[in-house]
Coordinates of C-alpha atoms and ligand atoms in Angstrom, one line a residue:
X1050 CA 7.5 11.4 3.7
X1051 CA 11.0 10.1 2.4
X1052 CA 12.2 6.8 4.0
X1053 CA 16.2 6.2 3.9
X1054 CA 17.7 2.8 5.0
X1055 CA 20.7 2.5 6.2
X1056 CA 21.3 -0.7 6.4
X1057 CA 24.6 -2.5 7.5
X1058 CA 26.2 1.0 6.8
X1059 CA 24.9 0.7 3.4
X1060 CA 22.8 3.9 1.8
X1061 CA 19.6 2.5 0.1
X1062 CA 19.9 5.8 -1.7
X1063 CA 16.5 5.8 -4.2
X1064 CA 15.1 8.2 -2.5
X1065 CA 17.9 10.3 -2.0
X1066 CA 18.6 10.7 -6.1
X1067 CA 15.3 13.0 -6.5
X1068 CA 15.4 16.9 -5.9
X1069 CA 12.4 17.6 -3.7
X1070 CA 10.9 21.5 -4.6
X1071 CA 10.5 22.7 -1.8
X1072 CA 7.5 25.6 -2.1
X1073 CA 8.3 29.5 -1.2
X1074 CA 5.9 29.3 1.9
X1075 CA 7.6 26.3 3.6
X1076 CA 10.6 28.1 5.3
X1077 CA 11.8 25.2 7.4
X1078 CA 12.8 21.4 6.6
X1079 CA 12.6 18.8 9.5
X1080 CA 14.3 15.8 9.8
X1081 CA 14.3 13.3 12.3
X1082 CA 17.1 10.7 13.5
X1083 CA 18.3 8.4 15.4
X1084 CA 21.0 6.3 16.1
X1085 CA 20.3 2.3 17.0
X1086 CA 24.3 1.9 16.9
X1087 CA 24.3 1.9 20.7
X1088 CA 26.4 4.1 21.3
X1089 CA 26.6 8.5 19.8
X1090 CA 27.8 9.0 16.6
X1091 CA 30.2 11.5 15.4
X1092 CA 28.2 13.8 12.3
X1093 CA 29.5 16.8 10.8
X1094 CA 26.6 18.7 8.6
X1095 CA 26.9 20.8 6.3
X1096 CA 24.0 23.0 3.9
X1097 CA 25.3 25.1 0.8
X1098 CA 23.1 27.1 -1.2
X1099 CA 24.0 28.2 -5.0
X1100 CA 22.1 31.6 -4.5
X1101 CA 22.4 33.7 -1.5
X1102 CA 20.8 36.6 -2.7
X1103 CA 17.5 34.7 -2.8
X1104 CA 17.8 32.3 -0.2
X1105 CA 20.2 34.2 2.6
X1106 CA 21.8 31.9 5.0
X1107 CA 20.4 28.7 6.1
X1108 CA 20.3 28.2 9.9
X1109 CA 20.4 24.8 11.4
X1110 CA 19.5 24.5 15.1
X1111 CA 22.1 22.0 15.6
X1112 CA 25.8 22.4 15.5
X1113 CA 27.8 21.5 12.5
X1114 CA 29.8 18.6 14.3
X1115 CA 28.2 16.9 17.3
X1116 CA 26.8 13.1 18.2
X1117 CA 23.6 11.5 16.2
X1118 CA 21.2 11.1 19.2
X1119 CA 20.5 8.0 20.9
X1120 CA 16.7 8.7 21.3
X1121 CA 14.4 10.4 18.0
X1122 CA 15.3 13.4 17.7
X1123 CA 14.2 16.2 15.2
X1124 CA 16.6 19.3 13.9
X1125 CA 15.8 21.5 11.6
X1126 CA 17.3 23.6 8.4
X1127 CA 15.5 27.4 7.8
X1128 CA 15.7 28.0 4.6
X1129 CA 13.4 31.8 4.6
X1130 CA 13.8 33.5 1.0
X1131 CA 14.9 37.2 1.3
X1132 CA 12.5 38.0 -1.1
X1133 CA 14.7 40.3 -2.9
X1134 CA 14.7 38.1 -6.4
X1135 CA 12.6 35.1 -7.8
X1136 CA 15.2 32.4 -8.1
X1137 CA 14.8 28.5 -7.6
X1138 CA 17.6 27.8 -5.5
X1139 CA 19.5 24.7 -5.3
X1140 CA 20.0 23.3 -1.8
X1141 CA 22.5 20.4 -0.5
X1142 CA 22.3 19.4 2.5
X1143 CA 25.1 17.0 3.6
X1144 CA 25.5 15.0 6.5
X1145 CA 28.9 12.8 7.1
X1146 CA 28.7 10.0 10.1
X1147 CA 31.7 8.4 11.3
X1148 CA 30.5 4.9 12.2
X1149 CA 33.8 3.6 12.9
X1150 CA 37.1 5.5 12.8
X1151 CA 38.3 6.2 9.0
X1152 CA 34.5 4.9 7.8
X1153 CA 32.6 7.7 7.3
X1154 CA 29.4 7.4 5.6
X1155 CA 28.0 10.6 3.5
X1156 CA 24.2 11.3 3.2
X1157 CA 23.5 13.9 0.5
X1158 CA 20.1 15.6 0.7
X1159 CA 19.2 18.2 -2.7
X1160 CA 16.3 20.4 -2.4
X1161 CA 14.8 22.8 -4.7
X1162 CA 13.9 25.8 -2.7
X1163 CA 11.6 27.9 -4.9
X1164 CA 11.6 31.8 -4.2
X1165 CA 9.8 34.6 -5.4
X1166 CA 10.0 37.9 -5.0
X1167 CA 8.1 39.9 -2.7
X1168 CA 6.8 43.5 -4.0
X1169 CA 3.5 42.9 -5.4
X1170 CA 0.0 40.4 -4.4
X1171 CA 0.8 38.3 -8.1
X1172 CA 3.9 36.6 -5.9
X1173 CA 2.2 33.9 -4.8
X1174 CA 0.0 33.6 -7.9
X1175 CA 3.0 33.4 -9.9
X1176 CA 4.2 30.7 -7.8
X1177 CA 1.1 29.1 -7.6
X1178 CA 1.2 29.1 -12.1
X1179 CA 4.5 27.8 -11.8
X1180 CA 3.8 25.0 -9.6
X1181 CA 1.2 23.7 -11.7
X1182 CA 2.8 24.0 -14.7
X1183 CA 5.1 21.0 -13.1
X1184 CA 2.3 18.9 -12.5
X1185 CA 1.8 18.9 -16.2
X1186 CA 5.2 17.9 -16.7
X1187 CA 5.7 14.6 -18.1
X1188 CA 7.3 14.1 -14.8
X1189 CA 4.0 14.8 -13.2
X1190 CA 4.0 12.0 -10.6
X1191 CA 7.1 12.6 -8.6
X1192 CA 6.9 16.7 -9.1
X1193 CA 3.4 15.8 -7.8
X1194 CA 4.6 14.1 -4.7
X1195 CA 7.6 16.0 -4.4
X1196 CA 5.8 19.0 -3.9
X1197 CA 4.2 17.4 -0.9
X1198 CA 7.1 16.2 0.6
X1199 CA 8.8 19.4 1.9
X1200 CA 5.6 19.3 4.7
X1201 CA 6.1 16.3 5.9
X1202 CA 8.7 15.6 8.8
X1203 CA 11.6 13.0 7.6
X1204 CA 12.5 10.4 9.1
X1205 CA 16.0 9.3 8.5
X1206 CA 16.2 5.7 10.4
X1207 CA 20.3 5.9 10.9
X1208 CA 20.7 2.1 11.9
X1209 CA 24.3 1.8 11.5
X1210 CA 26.7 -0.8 12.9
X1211 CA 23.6 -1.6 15.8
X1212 CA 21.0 -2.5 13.1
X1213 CA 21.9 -6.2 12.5
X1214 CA 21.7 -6.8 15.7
X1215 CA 19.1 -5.0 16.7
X1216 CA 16.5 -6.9 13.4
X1217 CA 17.9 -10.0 15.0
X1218 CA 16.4 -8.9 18.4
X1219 CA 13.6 -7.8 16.5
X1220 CA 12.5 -10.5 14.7
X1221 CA 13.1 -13.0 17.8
X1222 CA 11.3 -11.0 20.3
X1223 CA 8.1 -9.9 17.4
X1224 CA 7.9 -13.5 17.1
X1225 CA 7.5 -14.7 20.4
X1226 CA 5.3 -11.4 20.8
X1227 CA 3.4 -12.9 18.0
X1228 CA 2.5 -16.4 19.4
X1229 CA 1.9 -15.1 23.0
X1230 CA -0.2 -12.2 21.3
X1231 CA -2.4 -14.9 19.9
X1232 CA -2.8 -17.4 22.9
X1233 CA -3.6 -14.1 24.9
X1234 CA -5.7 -13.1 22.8
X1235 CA -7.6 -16.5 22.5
X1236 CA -7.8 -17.0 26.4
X1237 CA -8.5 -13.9 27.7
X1238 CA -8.5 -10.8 25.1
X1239 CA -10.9 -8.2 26.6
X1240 CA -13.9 -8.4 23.9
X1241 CA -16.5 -5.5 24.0
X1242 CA -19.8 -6.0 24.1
X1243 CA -20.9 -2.9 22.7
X1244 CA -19.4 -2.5 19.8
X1245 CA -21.4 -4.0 17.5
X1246 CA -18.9 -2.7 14.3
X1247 CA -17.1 -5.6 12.5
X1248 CA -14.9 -5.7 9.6
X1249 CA -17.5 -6.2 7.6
X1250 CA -19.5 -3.9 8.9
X1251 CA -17.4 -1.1 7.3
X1252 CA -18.8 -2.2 4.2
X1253 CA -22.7 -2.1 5.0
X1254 CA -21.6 2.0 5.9
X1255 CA -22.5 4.0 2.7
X1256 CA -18.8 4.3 1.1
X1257 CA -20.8 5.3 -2.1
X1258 CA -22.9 7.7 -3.1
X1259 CA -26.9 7.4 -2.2
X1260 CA -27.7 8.8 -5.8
X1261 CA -26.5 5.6 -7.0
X1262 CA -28.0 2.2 -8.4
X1263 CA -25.8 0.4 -5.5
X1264 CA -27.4 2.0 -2.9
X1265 CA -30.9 -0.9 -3.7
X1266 CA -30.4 -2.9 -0.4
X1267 CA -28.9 -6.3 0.1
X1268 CA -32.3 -8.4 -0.6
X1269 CA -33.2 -6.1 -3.7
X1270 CA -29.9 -7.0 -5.2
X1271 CA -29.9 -10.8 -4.3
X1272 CA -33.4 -10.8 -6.1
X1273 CA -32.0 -10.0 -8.7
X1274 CA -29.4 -12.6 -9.2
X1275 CA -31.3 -15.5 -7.6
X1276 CA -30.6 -18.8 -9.5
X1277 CA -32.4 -22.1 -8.6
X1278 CA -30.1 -24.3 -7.1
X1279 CA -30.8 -27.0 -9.8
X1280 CA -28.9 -25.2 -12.1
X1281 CA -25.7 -25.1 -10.9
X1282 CA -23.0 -28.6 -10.1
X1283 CA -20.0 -28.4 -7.7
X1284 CA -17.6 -30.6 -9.4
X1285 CA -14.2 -29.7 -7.6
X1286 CA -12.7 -28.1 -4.6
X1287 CA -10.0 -25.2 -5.5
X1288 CA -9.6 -23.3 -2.1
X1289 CA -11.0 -24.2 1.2
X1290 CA -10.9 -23.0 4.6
X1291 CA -12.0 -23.3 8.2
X1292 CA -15.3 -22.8 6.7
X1293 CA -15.2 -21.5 3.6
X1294 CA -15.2 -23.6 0.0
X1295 CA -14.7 -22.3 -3.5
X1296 CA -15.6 -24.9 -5.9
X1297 CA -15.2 -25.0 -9.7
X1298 CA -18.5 -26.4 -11.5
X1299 CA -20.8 -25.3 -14.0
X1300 CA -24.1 -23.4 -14.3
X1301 CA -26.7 -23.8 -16.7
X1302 CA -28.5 -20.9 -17.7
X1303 CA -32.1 -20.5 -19.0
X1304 CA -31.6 -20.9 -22.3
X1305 CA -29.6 -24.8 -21.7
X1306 CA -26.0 -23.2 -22.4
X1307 CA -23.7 -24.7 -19.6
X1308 CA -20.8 -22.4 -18.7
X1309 CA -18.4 -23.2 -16.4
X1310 CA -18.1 -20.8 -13.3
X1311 CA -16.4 -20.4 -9.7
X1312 CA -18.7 -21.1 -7.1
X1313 CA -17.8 -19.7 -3.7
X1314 CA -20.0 -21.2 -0.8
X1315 CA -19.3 -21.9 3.5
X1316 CA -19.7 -25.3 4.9
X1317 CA -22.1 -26.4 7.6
X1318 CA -20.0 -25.4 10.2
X1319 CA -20.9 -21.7 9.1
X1320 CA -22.4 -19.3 11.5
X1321 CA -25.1 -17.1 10.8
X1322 CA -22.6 -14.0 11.0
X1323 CA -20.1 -16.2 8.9
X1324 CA -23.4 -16.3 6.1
X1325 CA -24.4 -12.7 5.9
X1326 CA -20.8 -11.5 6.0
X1327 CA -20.4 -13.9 2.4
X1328 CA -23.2 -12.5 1.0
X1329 CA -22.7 -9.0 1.9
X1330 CA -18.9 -8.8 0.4
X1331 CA -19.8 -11.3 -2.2
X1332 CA -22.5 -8.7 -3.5
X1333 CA -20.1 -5.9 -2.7
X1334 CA -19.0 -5.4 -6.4
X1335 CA -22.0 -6.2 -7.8
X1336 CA -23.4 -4.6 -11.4
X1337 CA -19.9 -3.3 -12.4
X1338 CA -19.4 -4.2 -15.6
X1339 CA -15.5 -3.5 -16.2
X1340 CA -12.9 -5.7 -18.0
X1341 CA -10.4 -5.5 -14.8
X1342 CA -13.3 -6.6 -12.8
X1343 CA -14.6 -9.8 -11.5
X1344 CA -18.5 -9.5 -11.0
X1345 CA -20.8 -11.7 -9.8
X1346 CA -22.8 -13.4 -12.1
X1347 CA -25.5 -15.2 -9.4
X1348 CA -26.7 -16.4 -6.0
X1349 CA -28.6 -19.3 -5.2
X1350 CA -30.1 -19.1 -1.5
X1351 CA -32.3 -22.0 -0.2
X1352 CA -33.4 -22.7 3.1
X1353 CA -31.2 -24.5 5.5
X1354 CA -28.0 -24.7 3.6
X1355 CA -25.0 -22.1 3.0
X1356 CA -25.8 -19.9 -0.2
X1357 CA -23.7 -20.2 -3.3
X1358 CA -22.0 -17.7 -4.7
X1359 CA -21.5 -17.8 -9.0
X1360 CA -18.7 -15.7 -10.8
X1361 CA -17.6 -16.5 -14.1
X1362 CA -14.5 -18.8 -14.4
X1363 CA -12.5 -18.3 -17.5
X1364 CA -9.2 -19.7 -16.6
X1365 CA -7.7 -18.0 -14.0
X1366 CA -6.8 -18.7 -10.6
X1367 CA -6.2 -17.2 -7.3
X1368 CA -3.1 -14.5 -7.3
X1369 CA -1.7 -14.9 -4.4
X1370 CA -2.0 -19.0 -5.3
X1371 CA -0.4 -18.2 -8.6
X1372 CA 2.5 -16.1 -7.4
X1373 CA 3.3 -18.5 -4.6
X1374 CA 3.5 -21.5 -7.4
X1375 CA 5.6 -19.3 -9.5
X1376 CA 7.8 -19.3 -6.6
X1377 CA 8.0 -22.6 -5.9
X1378 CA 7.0 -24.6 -8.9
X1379 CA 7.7 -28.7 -9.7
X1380 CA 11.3 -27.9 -11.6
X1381 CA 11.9 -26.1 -8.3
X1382 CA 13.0 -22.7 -10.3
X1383 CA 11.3 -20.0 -9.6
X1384 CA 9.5 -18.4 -12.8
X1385 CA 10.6 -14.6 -11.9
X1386 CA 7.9 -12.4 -13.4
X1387 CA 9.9 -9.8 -15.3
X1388 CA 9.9 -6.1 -14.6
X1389 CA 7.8 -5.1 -17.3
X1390 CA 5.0 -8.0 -16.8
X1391 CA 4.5 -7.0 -13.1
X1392 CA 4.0 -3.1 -14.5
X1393 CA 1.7 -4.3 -16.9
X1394 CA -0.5 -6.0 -13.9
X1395 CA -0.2 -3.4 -11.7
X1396 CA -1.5 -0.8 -14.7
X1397 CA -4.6 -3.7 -15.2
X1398 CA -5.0 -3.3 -11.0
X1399 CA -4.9 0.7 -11.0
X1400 CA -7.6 0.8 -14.1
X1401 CA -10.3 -1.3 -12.0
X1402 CA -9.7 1.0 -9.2
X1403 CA -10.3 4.2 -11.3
X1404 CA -12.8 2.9 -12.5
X1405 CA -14.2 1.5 -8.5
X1406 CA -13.8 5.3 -7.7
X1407 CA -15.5 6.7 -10.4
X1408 CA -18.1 4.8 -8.8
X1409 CA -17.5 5.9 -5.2
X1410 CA -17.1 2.9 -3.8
X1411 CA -14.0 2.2 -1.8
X1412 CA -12.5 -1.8 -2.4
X1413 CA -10.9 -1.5 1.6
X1414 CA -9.0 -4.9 0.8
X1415 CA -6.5 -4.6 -1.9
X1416 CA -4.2 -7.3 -2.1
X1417 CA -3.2 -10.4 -4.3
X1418 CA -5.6 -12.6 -2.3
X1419 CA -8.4 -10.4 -4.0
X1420 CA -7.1 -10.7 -7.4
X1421 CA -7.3 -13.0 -9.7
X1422 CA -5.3 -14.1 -12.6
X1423 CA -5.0 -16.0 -16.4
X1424 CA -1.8 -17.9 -18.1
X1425 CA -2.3 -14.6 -19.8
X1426 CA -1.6 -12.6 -16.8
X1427 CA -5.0 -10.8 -17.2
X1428 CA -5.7 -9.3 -14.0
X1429 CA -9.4 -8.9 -12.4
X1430 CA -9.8 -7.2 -8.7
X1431 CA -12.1 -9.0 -7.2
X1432 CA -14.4 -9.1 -4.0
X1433 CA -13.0 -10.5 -0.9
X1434 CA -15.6 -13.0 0.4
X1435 CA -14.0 -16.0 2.3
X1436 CA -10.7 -14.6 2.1
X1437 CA -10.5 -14.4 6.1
X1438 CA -10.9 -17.8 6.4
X1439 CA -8.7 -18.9 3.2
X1440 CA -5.6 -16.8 3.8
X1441 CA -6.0 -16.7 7.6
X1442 CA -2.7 -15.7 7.6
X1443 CA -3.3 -12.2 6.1
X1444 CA -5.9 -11.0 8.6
X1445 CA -5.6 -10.3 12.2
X1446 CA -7.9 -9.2 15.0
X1447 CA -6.3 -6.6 17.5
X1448 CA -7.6 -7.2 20.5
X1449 CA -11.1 -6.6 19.4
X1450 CA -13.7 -8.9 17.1
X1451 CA -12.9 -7.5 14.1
X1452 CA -10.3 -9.3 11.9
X1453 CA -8.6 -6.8 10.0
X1454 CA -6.0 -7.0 6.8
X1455 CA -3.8 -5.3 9.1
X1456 CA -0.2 -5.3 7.3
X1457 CA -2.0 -3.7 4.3
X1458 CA -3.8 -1.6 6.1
X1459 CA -3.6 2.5 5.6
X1460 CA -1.9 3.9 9.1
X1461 CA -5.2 6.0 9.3
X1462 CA -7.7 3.0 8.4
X1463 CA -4.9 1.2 11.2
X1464 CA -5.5 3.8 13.8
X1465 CA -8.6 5.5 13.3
X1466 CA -10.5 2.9 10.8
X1467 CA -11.6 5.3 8.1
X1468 CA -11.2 4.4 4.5
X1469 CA -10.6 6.6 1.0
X1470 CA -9.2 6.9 -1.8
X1471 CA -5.8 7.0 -0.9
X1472 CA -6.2 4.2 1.6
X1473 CA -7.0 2.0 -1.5
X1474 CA -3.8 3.3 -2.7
X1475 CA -1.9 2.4 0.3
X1476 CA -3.2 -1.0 0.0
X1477 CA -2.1 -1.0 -4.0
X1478 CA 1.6 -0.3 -2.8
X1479 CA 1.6 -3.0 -0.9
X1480 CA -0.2 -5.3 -3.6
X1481 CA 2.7 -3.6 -5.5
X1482 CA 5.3 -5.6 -3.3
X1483 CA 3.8 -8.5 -3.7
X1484 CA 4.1 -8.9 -7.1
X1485 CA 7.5 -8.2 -6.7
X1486 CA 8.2 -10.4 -3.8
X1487 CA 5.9 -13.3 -5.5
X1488 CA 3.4 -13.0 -2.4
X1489 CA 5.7 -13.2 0.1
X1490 CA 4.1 -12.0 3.5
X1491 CA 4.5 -8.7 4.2
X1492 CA 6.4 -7.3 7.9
X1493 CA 6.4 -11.2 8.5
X1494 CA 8.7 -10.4 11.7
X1495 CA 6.2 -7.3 13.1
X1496 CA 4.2 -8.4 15.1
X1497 CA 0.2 -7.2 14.2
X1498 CA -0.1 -5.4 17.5
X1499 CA 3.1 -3.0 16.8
X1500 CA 2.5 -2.4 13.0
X1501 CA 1.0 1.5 14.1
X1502 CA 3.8 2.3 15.9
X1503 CA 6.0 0.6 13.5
X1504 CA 4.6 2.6 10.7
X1505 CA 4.4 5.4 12.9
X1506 CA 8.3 5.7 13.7
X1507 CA 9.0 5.8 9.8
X1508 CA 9.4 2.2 8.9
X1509 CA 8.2 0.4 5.7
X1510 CA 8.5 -2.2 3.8
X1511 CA 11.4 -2.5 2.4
X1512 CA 12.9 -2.8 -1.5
X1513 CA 12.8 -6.6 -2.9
X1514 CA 15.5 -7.8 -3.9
X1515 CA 15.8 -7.3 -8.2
X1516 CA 12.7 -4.3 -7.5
X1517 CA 13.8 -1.4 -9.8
X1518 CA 13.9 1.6 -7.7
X1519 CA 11.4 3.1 -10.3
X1520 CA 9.2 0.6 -9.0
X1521 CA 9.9 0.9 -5.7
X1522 CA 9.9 4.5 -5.1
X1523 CA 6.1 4.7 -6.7
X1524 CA 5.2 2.1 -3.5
X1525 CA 7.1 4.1 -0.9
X1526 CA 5.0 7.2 -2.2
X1527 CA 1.4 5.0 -1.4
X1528 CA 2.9 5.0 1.7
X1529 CA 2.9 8.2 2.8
X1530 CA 1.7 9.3 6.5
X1531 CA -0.5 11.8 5.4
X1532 CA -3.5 10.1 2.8
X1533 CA -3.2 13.9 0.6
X1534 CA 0.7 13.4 0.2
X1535 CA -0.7 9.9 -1.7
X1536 CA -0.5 9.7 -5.3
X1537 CA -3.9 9.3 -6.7
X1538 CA -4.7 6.3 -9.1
X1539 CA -4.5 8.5 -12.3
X1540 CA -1.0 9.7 -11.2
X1541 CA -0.4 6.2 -10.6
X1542 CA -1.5 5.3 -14.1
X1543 CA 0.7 8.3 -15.6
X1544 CA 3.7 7.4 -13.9
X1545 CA 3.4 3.9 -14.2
X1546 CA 2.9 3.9 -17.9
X1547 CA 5.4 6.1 -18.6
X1548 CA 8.0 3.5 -17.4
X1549 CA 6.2 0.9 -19.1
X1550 CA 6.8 3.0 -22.2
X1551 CA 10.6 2.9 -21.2
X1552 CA 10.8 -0.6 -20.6
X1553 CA 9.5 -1.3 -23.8
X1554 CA 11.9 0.7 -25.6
X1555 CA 14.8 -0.3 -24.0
X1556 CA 14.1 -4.6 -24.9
Ligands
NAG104 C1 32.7 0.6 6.6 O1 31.9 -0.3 7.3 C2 31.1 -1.1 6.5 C3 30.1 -1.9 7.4 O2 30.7 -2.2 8.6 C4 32.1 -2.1 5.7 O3 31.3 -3.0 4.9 C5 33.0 -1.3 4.9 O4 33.9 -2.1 4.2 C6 33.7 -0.3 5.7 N1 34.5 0.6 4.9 C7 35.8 1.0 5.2 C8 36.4 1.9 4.2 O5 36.3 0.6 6.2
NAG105 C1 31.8 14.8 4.2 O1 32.9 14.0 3.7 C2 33.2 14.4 2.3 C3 34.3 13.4 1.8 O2 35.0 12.8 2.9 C4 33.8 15.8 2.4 O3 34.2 16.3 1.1 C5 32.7 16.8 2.9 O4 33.2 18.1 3.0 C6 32.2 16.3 4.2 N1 31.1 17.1 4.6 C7 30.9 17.5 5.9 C8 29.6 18.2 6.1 O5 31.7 17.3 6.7
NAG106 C1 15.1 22.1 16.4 O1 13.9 22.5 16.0 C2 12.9 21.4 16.1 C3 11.6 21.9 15.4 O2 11.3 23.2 15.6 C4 12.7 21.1 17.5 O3 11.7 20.1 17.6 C5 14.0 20.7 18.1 O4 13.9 20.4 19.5 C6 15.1 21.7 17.9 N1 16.3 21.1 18.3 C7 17.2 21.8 19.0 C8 18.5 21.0 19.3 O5 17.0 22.9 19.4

């Protein structure tokens, strides 16, 4: 999956700088385009190969010069080694489009195609060495993804002179999609009575292993945290919701030491559903015992009133709440954080989740709202108890009972609701933006309802404003279609520190 954006006639070119290897049994490249300009455009394409003896003649099954379509369209570029000599050829692909007379605007596509010869059964063992001998490159990550690329269809979202107008429309009718979506959905959205599956339900399903510890049920693992209620003073308010409270105070533990902790807790206007849905993400992370993560340190359950749940509180805060203040702080300048800090977080954030994994459990809500974070920017993950009802904003119900984190939401967990690995990773990327945006909200102008299809056709977030495209291009690649075309968190980590290392150097 490679996303270009053409914006305004401009060429967001990051992901055009990389040559993608394109591997010796993938014969044919697809792209995918379309013109929002309104009206055909004039291309001309060419594709020049620097060995013809190896590769033979491409064949494209569109002309040379014709009209960018007005509806998606997909071409295609054949690219079949002769099989004559083993040779990694160079391939540029190179499409001009005329979007107004005398402004033409290139688009230059390189490819590796690799080739190997044909005579013997060791050709595609050969290959196979040689293509893992990449992946141990200290460019591991993006030969890694690169690799996976050439299966994927590519979308190449031409939005030429049409596209300002046509995010205008966008963002004026997605809005007033939005509010009607929501009185619709209030008044009279179709609610099914037999699915019984919530959001949180996904969590009570057996995301890790039985062999495990974890797998002791729900009342085992609250007996084993129970604290008397005595114990523990609310002293103030830090985030609260429809229902929800988190409250600082302190707890004091058996032997008379008071410590100071986070107490997250519902209000009487709590529902029974409301309650068990608290308890069951609140215990969610429960016996990890990881530097990067925030575990619970108690519960307190006594009849007739809404269960409290303890965490240790050293300092830190909310970060969403932090990145918005650093946006928007008393001097009214914004506090920037610079590229290397938000690396440094983001390496804090991918550790926890190795770590998660190790474990086999899934975290299925990745995002800023779930982290939290110290003056020191020390990052935990954290569980994400009461965060539908303190960042309402962030969750939304599509026409069923189940209020999802949509806009960070895997297309596959989107469409189909299954979780993995790599959906975790999704959600990272988009964690990723938000560091870089300071928590702004992501697709704020798609409506909930259209984010498949909007993911679907090709579209992502796009790159924030001061974002290195280092940075960047490791978010576009969590957001790959396909969950296998996903880096993996160790990748992650690899490629992440490796520009850490060359941030360093260069200050
Ligand atoms: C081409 O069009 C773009 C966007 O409309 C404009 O910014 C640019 O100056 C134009 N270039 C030329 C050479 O006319
Ligand atoms: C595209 O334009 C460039 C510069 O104007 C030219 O050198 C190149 O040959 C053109 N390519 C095609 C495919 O027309
Ligand atoms: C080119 O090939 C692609 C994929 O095989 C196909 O979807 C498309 O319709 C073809 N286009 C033309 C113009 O024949």
């Amino acid at each position: 999956m490679e996303l270009f954006y053409v914006r305004n006639g401009t060429v967001n070119d990051y992901a055009m700088v990389f040559v993608v290897p394109v591997p010796s049994k993938i014969d044919t490249l697809h792209f995918t385009w379309e013109s929002f300009a309104g009206r055909p455009l004039p291309y001309s394409i060419s594709v020049d190969v620097t060995d013809t003896i190896a590769l033979g003649h491409p064949k494209l099954n569109i002309t040379s010069t014709g009209s960018v379509p007005m509806s998606l369209q997909t071409f295609s570029v054949s690219l079949p080694c002769s099989g004559v000599i083993s040779a990694d050829v160079s391939v540029t692909i190179q499409v001009n489009i005329t979007v107004m007379p005398l402004n033409i605007t290139t688009l230059t596509f390189n490819r590796k195609k690799i080739c190997t010869k044909m005579d013997s059964h060791l050709g595609n063992q050969v290959h196979v060495d040689s293509l893992s001998k990449q992946y141990k490159s200290t460019n591991i990550f993006y030969t890694a993804v690169g690799c996976a690329i050439a299966f994927v269809v590519i979308i190449v979202s031409i939005s030429l002179v049409g596209c300002y107008f046509k995010n205008q429309k966008l963002m004026r009718t997605g809005k007033a999609n939005n509010t009607q979506a929501h009185t619709t959905y209030l008044t009279s959205a179709p609610r099914n009575p037999t699915s019984t599956s919530s959001y949180g339900s996904f969590r009570r399903m057996p995301s890790y292993s039985l062999i495990d510890e974890r797998s002791k049920d729900l009342r085992e693992r609250i007996a084993e945290l129970t604290i008397k209620r005595c114990r523990v003073n609310l002293n103030s308010v830090i985030l609260e919701g429809t229902f929800g409270r988190v409250y600082l105070g302190s707890y004091t533990n058996d032997t008379g030491v008071e410590e100071e902790v986070i107490i997250k807790t519902a209000t009487d206007h709590a529902s029974q559903t409301q309650i068990s849905l608290l308890l069951q993400e609140g215990m969610s992370m429960y016996s990890l015992n990881h530097k990067y993560i925030l575990t619970i340190l108690g519960v307190s359950i006594e009849d007739n009133t809404a269960p409290y749940l303890l965490y240790p509180y050293q300092n830190y805060s909310n970060m969403k709440v932090f990145l918005q203040k650093c946006k928007s702080n008393a001097e009214g300048v914004a506090h920037t954080l610079t590229t290397q800090e938000v690396v440094d977080m983001a390496l804090q954030v991918i550790e926890a989740m190795q770590y998660l994994h190790k474990k086999h459990l899934l975290h299925k809500d990745i995002a800023a709202r779930n982290c939290i974070i110290d003056d020191k920017l020390q990052v935990k993950i954290a569980d994400n108890a009461l965060s539908r009802d303190l960042f309402p904003s962030d969750y939304h119900c599509l026409g069923d009972n189940e209020n999802r984190p949509v806009k960070w939401l895997a297309i596959e967990s989107l469409l189909h609701k299954t979780f993995s690995a790599s959906s975790d990773v999704w959600a990272f990327g988009v964690l990723l933006w938000e560091l870089t945006t300071l928590a702004q909200q992501p697709y704020v102008e798609i409506d909930p309802f259209e984010m498949a299809a909007y993911l679907k056709d090709g579209y992502r977030l796009a790159q924030p404003i001061n974002c290195p495209d280092e940075l960047f291009a490791v978010m576009a690649y969590c957001w790959a279609m396909s969950a296998e075309e996903r880096p993996t968190f160790s990748q992650l980590h690899v490629c992440l520190q490796d520009f850490y290392a060359q941030l360093i150097r260069y200050v």
